[in-house]
mmCIF file of C-alpha atoms and ligand atoms in Angstrom:
data_model
loop_
_atom_site.group_PDB
_atom_site.id
_atom_site.type_symbol
_atom_site.label_atom_id
_atom_site.label_comp_id
_atom_site.label_asym_id
_atom_site.label_seq_id
_atom_site.Cartn_x
_atom_site.Cartn_y
_atom_site.Cartn_z
ATOM 1 C CA MET A 1 20.576 -7.507 -24.072
ATOM 2 C CA ASN A 2 24.418 -7.353 -24.802
ATOM 3 C CA ILE A 3 25.566 -10.395 -26.964
ATOM 4 C CA ASP A 4 29.262 -10.942 -27.619
ATOM 5 C CA ILE A 5 29.788 -14.317 -30.171
ATOM 6 C CA PHE A 6 33.574 -15.420 -30.195
ATOM 7 C CA THR A 7 33.882 -17.170 -33.589
ATOM 8 C CA LEU A 8 36.638 -17.937 -35.814
ATOM 9 C CA PHE A 9 34.283 -16.727 -38.648
ATOM 10 C CA PRO A 10 32.764 -12.421 -37.593
ATOM 11 C CA GLU A 11 31.876 -12.330 -41.180
ATOM 12 C CA TRP A 12 29.528 -14.942 -40.941
ATOM 13 C CA PHE A 13 27.405 -12.425 -38.807
ATOM 14 C CA GLU A 14 27.122 -9.634 -40.655
ATOM 15 C CA TRP A 15 24.427 -11.081 -42.906
ATOM 16 C CA PHE A 16 22.633 -12.164 -39.816
ATOM 17 C CA ALA A 17 22.899 -8.753 -38.013
ATOM 18 C CA SER A 18 21.391 -7.151 -41.315
ATOM 19 C CA GLN A 19 18.140 -8.677 -40.985
ATOM 20 C CA ARG A 20 15.269 -6.428 -39.878
ATOM 21 C CA HIS A 21 14.134 -8.509 -36.835
ATOM 22 C CA VAL A 22 17.983 -8.113 -35.904
ATOM 23 C CA SER A 23 18.528 -4.156 -36.673
ATOM 24 C CA ASN A 24 15.222 -3.224 -34.755
ATOM 25 C CA VAL A 25 16.342 -5.162 -31.564
ATOM 26 C CA VAL A 26 19.577 -3.166 -32.134
ATOM 27 C CA SER A 27 17.923 -0.123 -32.813
ATOM 28 C CA ALA A 28 16.013 -0.391 -29.399
ATOM 29 C CA GLY A 29 19.492 -0.919 -27.614
ATOM 30 C CA ALA A 30 20.169 -4.533 -27.626
ATOM 31 C CA ARG A 31 24.001 -5.118 -28.935
ATOM 32 C CA LEU A 32 25.083 -7.847 -31.018
ATOM 33 C CA GLN A 33 29.181 -7.914 -31.229
ATOM 34 C CA CYS A 34 31.480 -10.547 -32.715
ATOM 35 C CA VAL A 35 35.332 -11.427 -31.158
ATOM 36 C CA ASN A 36 37.592 -13.121 -33.365
ATOM 37 C CA PRO A 37 39.890 -15.460 -31.166
ATOM 38 C CA ARG A 38 42.734 -15.816 -34.257
ATOM 39 C CA GLU A 39 42.946 -11.505 -33.241
ATOM 40 C CA TYR A 40 44.364 -12.691 -29.781
ATOM 41 C CA THR A 41 46.277 -16.003 -29.985
ATOM 42 C CA PRO A 42 49.749 -15.621 -28.378
ATOM 43 C CA LEU A 43 50.785 -18.396 -30.816
ATOM 44 C CA SER A 44 52.368 -17.600 -33.692
ATOM 45 C CA GLY A 45 50.936 -17.804 -37.257
ATOM 46 C CA GLY A 46 47.523 -16.752 -36.078
ATOM 47 C CA GLN A 47 47.304 -20.540 -35.111
ATOM 48 C CA VAL A 48 44.109 -21.265 -32.155
ATOM 49 C CA ASP A 49 43.379 -24.765 -32.635
ATOM 50 C CA ASP A 50 45.947 -28.032 -32.609
ATOM 51 C CA THR A 51 45.463 -31.827 -32.872
ATOM 52 C CA PRO A 52 43.448 -34.084 -30.497
ATOM 53 C CA PHE A 53 45.516 -35.953 -27.960
ATOM 54 C CA GLY A 54 45.266 -39.574 -28.073
ATOM 55 C CA GLY A 55 45.088 -39.195 -31.879
ATOM 56 C CA GLY A 56 41.659 -38.870 -34.260
ATOM 57 C CA ALA A 57 40.652 -37.312 -36.804
ATOM 58 C CA GLY A 58 39.885 -33.102 -36.831
ATOM 59 C CA MET A 59 40.844 -30.245 -35.050
ATOM 60 C CA VAL A 60 40.149 -28.763 -31.465
ATOM 61 C CA LEU A 61 40.117 -24.870 -30.269
ATOM 62 C CA ARG A 62 42.604 -24.768 -27.758
ATOM 63 C CA VAL A 63 42.124 -23.699 -24.161
ATOM 64 C CA ASP A 64 45.143 -21.195 -23.599
ATOM 65 C CA VAL A 65 43.979 -19.777 -27.011
ATOM 66 C CA LEU A 66 40.249 -19.081 -25.331
ATOM 67 C CA GLU A 67 41.384 -18.312 -22.436
ATOM 68 C CA SER A 68 43.706 -14.998 -23.617
ATOM 69 C CA ALA A 69 40.743 -14.225 -26.032
ATOM 70 C CA LEU A 70 38.340 -14.138 -23.091
ATOM 71 C CA ARG A 71 40.487 -12.017 -20.620
ATOM 72 C CA GLY A 72 41.807 -9.634 -23.210
ATOM 73 C CA HIS A 73 37.957 -9.320 -24.224
ATOM 74 C CA TYR A 74 36.669 -8.915 -20.357
ATOM 75 C CA GLY A 75 39.792 -7.986 -18.826
ATOM 76 C CA VAL A 76 39.283 -10.981 -16.284
ATOM 77 C CA ASP A 77 39.744 -14.117 -15.487
ATOM 78 C CA PRO A 78 37.704 -16.456 -17.481
ATOM 79 C CA VAL A 79 37.336 -18.819 -14.344
ATOM 80 C CA LEU A 80 35.906 -16.038 -12.571
ATOM 81 C CA LEU A 81 33.351 -14.511 -15.871
ATOM 82 C CA ARG A 82 31.198 -17.404 -16.096
ATOM 83 C CA THR A 83 30.268 -16.610 -12.522
ATOM 84 C CA ARG A 84 29.502 -12.818 -13.459
ATOM 85 C CA ARG A 85 27.925 -13.675 -16.696
ATOM 86 C CA ARG A 86 26.381 -16.017 -19.136
ATOM 87 C CA VAL A 87 28.975 -17.875 -21.028
ATOM 88 C CA ILE A 88 27.609 -20.177 -23.116
ATOM 89 C CA ALA A 89 29.781 -22.866 -25.541
ATOM 90 C CA LEU A 90 27.751 -24.260 -28.455
ATOM 91 C CA ALA A 91 28.624 -28.018 -28.749
ATOM 92 C CA PRO A 92 26.522 -31.516 -29.730
ATOM 93 C CA SER A 93 26.938 -32.772 -26.410
ATOM 94 C CA GLY A 94 25.013 -29.389 -24.363
ATOM 95 C CA ARG A 95 21.609 -29.356 -22.696
ATOM 96 C CA VAL A 96 19.008 -29.097 -25.845
ATOM 97 C CA LEU A 97 17.840 -25.562 -26.790
ATOM 98 C CA ASP A 98 13.930 -25.622 -26.245
ATOM 99 C CA GLU A 99 11.609 -22.744 -25.188
ATOM 100 C CA SER A 100 11.704 -22.276 -21.519
ATOM 101 C CA LEU A 101 16.213 -22.209 -21.986
ATOM 102 C CA VAL A 102 15.031 -19.291 -25.039
ATOM 103 C CA GLN A 103 12.795 -17.371 -22.161
ATOM 104 C CA GLU A 104 15.581 -18.227 -19.400
ATOM 105 C CA LEU A 105 18.547 -16.465 -21.696
ATOM 106 C CA ALA A 106 15.915 -13.387 -22.978
ATOM 107 C CA GLY A 107 15.731 -12.596 -19.281
ATOM 108 C CA GLU A 108 19.301 -12.202 -19.044
ATOM 109 C CA PRO A 109 21.311 -8.721 -19.326
ATOM 110 C CA ALA A 110 24.135 -10.687 -21.527
ATOM 111 C CA LEU A 111 25.063 -13.284 -23.452
ATOM 112 C CA THR A 112 28.712 -14.773 -24.288
ATOM 113 C CA LEU A 113 28.680 -17.322 -27.012
ATOM 114 C CA LEU A 114 31.843 -19.915 -27.687
ATOM 115 C CA CYS A 115 31.596 -21.536 -31.353
ATOM 116 C CA GLY A 116 33.946 -24.073 -31.744
ATOM 117 C CA ARG A 117 35.609 -25.224 -34.787
ATOM 118 C CA TYR A 118 35.881 -28.748 -36.568
ATOM 119 C CA GLU A 119 36.542 -31.313 -33.455
ATOM 120 C CA GLY A 120 35.177 -28.586 -31.318
ATOM 121 C CA PHE A 121 36.353 -27.404 -28.167
ATOM 122 C CA ASP A 122 39.560 -28.480 -25.795
ATOM 123 C CA GLU A 123 36.986 -30.229 -22.820
ATOM 124 C CA ARG A 124 38.769 -27.471 -20.233
ATOM 125 C CA ILE A 125 36.939 -24.416 -22.162
ATOM 126 C CA LEU A 126 33.688 -26.216 -20.987
ATOM 127 C CA GLU A 127 34.227 -27.651 -17.990
ATOM 128 C CA HIS A 128 36.224 -23.946 -16.407
ATOM 129 C CA PHE A 129 34.993 -21.446 -18.671
ATOM 130 C CA ALA A 130 31.179 -22.240 -19.723
ATOM 131 C CA SER A 131 28.555 -21.637 -17.358
ATOM 132 C CA ASP A 132 26.067 -23.866 -20.201
ATOM 133 C CA VAL A 133 26.698 -25.797 -22.854
ATOM 134 C CA VAL A 134 24.281 -25.566 -25.256
ATOM 135 C CA SER A 135 22.868 -27.994 -28.753
ATOM 136 C CA ILE A 136 20.716 -26.902 -30.771
ATOM 137 C CA GLY A 137 19.744 -30.751 -31.794
ATOM 138 C CA ARG A 138 21.691 -34.200 -31.421
ATOM 139 C CA TYR A 139 22.911 -33.796 -35.041
ATOM 140 C CA VAL A 140 26.488 -32.434 -35.264
ATOM 141 C CA LEU A 141 27.327 -29.434 -37.533
ATOM 142 C CA SER A 142 30.967 -28.481 -38.507
ATOM 143 C CA GLY A 143 31.329 -25.744 -36.236
ATOM 144 C CA GLY A 144 29.064 -23.261 -33.275
ATOM 145 C CA GLU A 145 27.985 -20.525 -35.779
ATOM 146 C CA LEU A 146 24.824 -21.668 -37.106
ATOM 147 C CA ALA A 147 23.803 -22.912 -33.630
ATOM 148 C CA ALA A 148 24.624 -19.484 -32.166
ATOM 149 C CA MET A 149 22.772 -17.987 -34.940
ATOM 150 C CA VAL A 150 20.067 -19.683 -33.721
ATOM 151 C CA VAL A 151 20.422 -18.672 -30.203
ATOM 152 C CA CYS A 152 20.452 -15.393 -30.887
ATOM 153 C CA ASP A 153 17.389 -15.612 -33.013
ATOM 154 C CA ALA A 154 14.917 -17.000 -30.834
ATOM 155 C CA VAL A 155 16.190 -15.122 -28.260
ATOM 156 C CA LEU A 156 16.494 -11.446 -29.631
ATOM 157 C CA ARG A 157 12.664 -11.916 -31.154
ATOM 158 C CA LYS A 158 11.519 -12.287 -27.766
ATOM 159 C CA LEU A 159 12.695 -8.848 -27.222
ATOM 160 C CA PRO A 160 11.215 -5.466 -26.920
ATOM 161 C CA GLY A 161 10.560 -4.410 -30.094
ATOM 162 C CA ALA A 162 11.852 -6.900 -32.588
ATOM 163 C CA LEU A 163 8.872 -8.186 -34.212
ATOM 164 C CA GLY A 164 6.991 -4.914 -34.845
ATOM 165 C CA HIS A 165 3.915 -6.081 -33.334
ATOM 166 C CA GLU A 166 3.804 -7.126 -30.211
ATOM 167 C CA ARG A 167 1.441 -9.756 -29.520
ATOM 168 C CA SER A 168 2.779 -12.265 -32.011
ATOM 169 C CA ALA A 169 5.815 -13.561 -30.196
ATOM 170 C CA SER A 170 3.373 -13.695 -26.619
ATOM 171 C CA GLU A 171 0.625 -15.889 -28.584
ATOM 172 C CA GLU A 172 3.473 -17.890 -30.905
ATOM 173 C CA SER A 173 3.975 -21.519 -30.188
ATOM 174 C CA PHE A 174 5.400 -22.774 -27.138
ATOM 175 C CA SER A 175 4.137 -19.857 -25.469
ATOM 176 C CA ALA A 176 2.023 -19.651 -21.887
ATOM 177 C CA ALA A 177 -0.279 -18.229 -23.739
ATOM 178 C CA LEU A 178 -0.909 -21.317 -25.825
ATOM 179 C CA GLU A 179 -0.066 -23.493 -22.400
ATOM 180 C CA GLY A 180 2.935 -24.418 -23.686
ATOM 181 C CA ASN A 181 1.658 -25.831 -26.853
ATOM 182 C CA PRO A 182 2.302 -25.255 -31.155
ATOM 183 C CA GLU A 183 0.533 -22.687 -32.687
ATOM 184 C CA TYR A 184 -2.768 -22.637 -34.234
ATOM 185 C CA PRO A 185 -2.458 -22.997 -38.098
ATOM 186 C CA HIS A 186 -2.479 -19.644 -40.177
ATOM 187 C CA TYR A 187 -4.504 -18.628 -43.261
ATOM 188 C CA THR A 188 -4.787 -15.800 -45.596
ATOM 189 C CA ARG A 189 -5.992 -14.626 -49.045
ATOM 190 C CA PRO A 190 -7.158 -16.132 -51.218
ATOM 191 C CA ALA A 191 -10.369 -17.953 -48.730
ATOM 192 C CA GLU A 192 -10.960 -20.667 -51.110
ATOM 193 C CA TYR A 193 -8.074 -22.368 -53.122
ATOM 194 C CA ARG A 194 -8.356 -25.182 -55.274
ATOM 195 C CA GLY A 195 -11.401 -25.990 -53.647
ATOM 196 C CA TRP A 196 -9.694 -25.807 -50.221
ATOM 197 C CA ARG A 197 -11.591 -23.428 -47.797
ATOM 198 C CA VAL A 198 -10.017 -21.420 -45.305
ATOM 199 C CA PRO A 199 -11.795 -22.634 -41.986
ATOM 200 C CA GLU A 200 -15.373 -20.740 -42.125
ATOM 201 C CA VAL A 201 -14.783 -19.124 -38.504
ATOM 202 C CA LEU A 202 -11.834 -16.988 -38.796
ATOM 203 C CA LEU A 203 -14.345 -15.173 -41.898
ATOM 204 C CA SER A 204 -16.924 -14.610 -39.024
ATOM 205 C CA GLY A 205 -15.028 -11.559 -37.534
ATOM 206 C CA HIS A 206 -16.569 -13.042 -34.095
ATOM 207 C CA HIS A 207 -13.252 -12.720 -32.531
ATOM 208 C CA GLU A 208 -14.399 -15.099 -29.169
ATOM 209 C CA ARG A 209 -15.432 -17.869 -31.411
ATOM 210 C CA ILE A 210 -12.110 -17.347 -33.478
ATOM 211 C CA GLY A 211 -9.615 -17.045 -30.011
ATOM 212 C CA ASP A 212 -11.430 -20.687 -29.351
ATOM 213 C CA TRP A 213 -11.108 -22.025 -32.258
ATOM 214 C CA ARG A 214 -7.568 -20.953 -32.350
ATOM 215 C CA ARG A 215 -6.496 -22.268 -28.726
ATOM 216 C CA GLU A 216 -8.740 -25.479 -29.310
ATOM 217 C CA ARG A 217 -6.427 -26.212 -32.569
ATOM 218 C CA SER A 218 -3.177 -25.366 -30.380
ATOM 219 C CA ARG A 219 -4.284 -27.739 -27.879
ATOM 220 C CA GLU A 220 -4.356 -30.679 -30.580
ATOM 221 C CA ARG A 221 -1.729 -30.038 -32.283
ATOM 222 C CA GLY A 222 0.115 -30.092 -28.587
ATOM 223 C CA GLU A 223 -1.675 -33.895 -28.341
ATOM 224 C CA HIS A 224 -0.190 -34.798 -31.571
ATOM 225 C CA ARG A 225 2.930 -34.122 -31.070
ATOM 226 C CA ARG A 226 2.659 -35.440 -27.445
ATOM 227 C CA ASP A 227 1.600 -38.931 -28.642
ATOM 228 C CA ALA A 228 3.841 -38.747 -31.421
ATOM 229 C CA ARG A 229 6.681 -38.602 -28.994
ATOM 230 C CA SER A 230 5.432 -41.559 -26.340
ATOM 231 C CA ARG A 231 5.224 -43.844 -29.571
HETATM 232 N N1 ADE B 1 28.465 -27.353 -32.831
HETATM 233 C C1 ADE B 1 28.133 -28.745 -33.524
HETATM 234 N N2 ADE B 1 27.067 -29.206 -33.511
HETATM 235 C C2 ADE B 1 26.412 -28.624 -32.695
HETATM 236 C C3 ADE B 1 24.947 -28.595 -32.512
HETATM 237 N N3 ADE B 1 23.968 -29.267 -32.824
HETATM 238 N N4 ADE B 1 24.513 -27.798 -31.712
HETATM 239 C C4 ADE B 1 25.380 -26.699 -31.071
HETATM 240 N N5 ADE B 1 26.600 -26.535 -31.346
HETATM 241 C C5 ADE B 1 27.077 -27.475 -32.246
#
């Protein structure tokens, strides 16, 4: 998996890339690279954004600047690029990221993530350069960087070697192994704390009963969530 992140703040990703689960997948062959559109801008003074036509607050990332960055980095017209790899613009208006989209993206050989800033992107970037517009939730962040990290984190932990323990990702919340339900509760030592006992079955060493108990709790949590949503 190769992930290129187009961001005006590449230094934000240095910390992210240094985290253990990320460096694990990088050691196993994944690649994470930042590209700064400012380095490709044809405009003077490193300009990358501009005021919105029609007025209004904030600045908008320019379509010519992003074309120049994508073309400069990949050597092809970005209109063509999006037919060859997933080019994902992060924006609050996009498709909300969920487990099925994460699974889908984890199966791609390469991703390009575009981070907008302030008021976001000139709409023509979304229309003509992006293959997808993805949101991490219905709220507005001050830029796409944190959203891009969320996408990277969720996708990279699906890849072999990320978690050390291969079962962790296959039986986690919303996985097929749990029929799309949230994960069951976890406990660790001490077995009793302030009178709060760990469920007896988990101390029994009886793997079949433990498996049944976990699937049942996971199903209950799924039902609870569905009830809360339909209210
Ligand atoms: N950029 C600003 N807000 C965002 C959000 N909620 N999701 C993705 N990108 C964003």
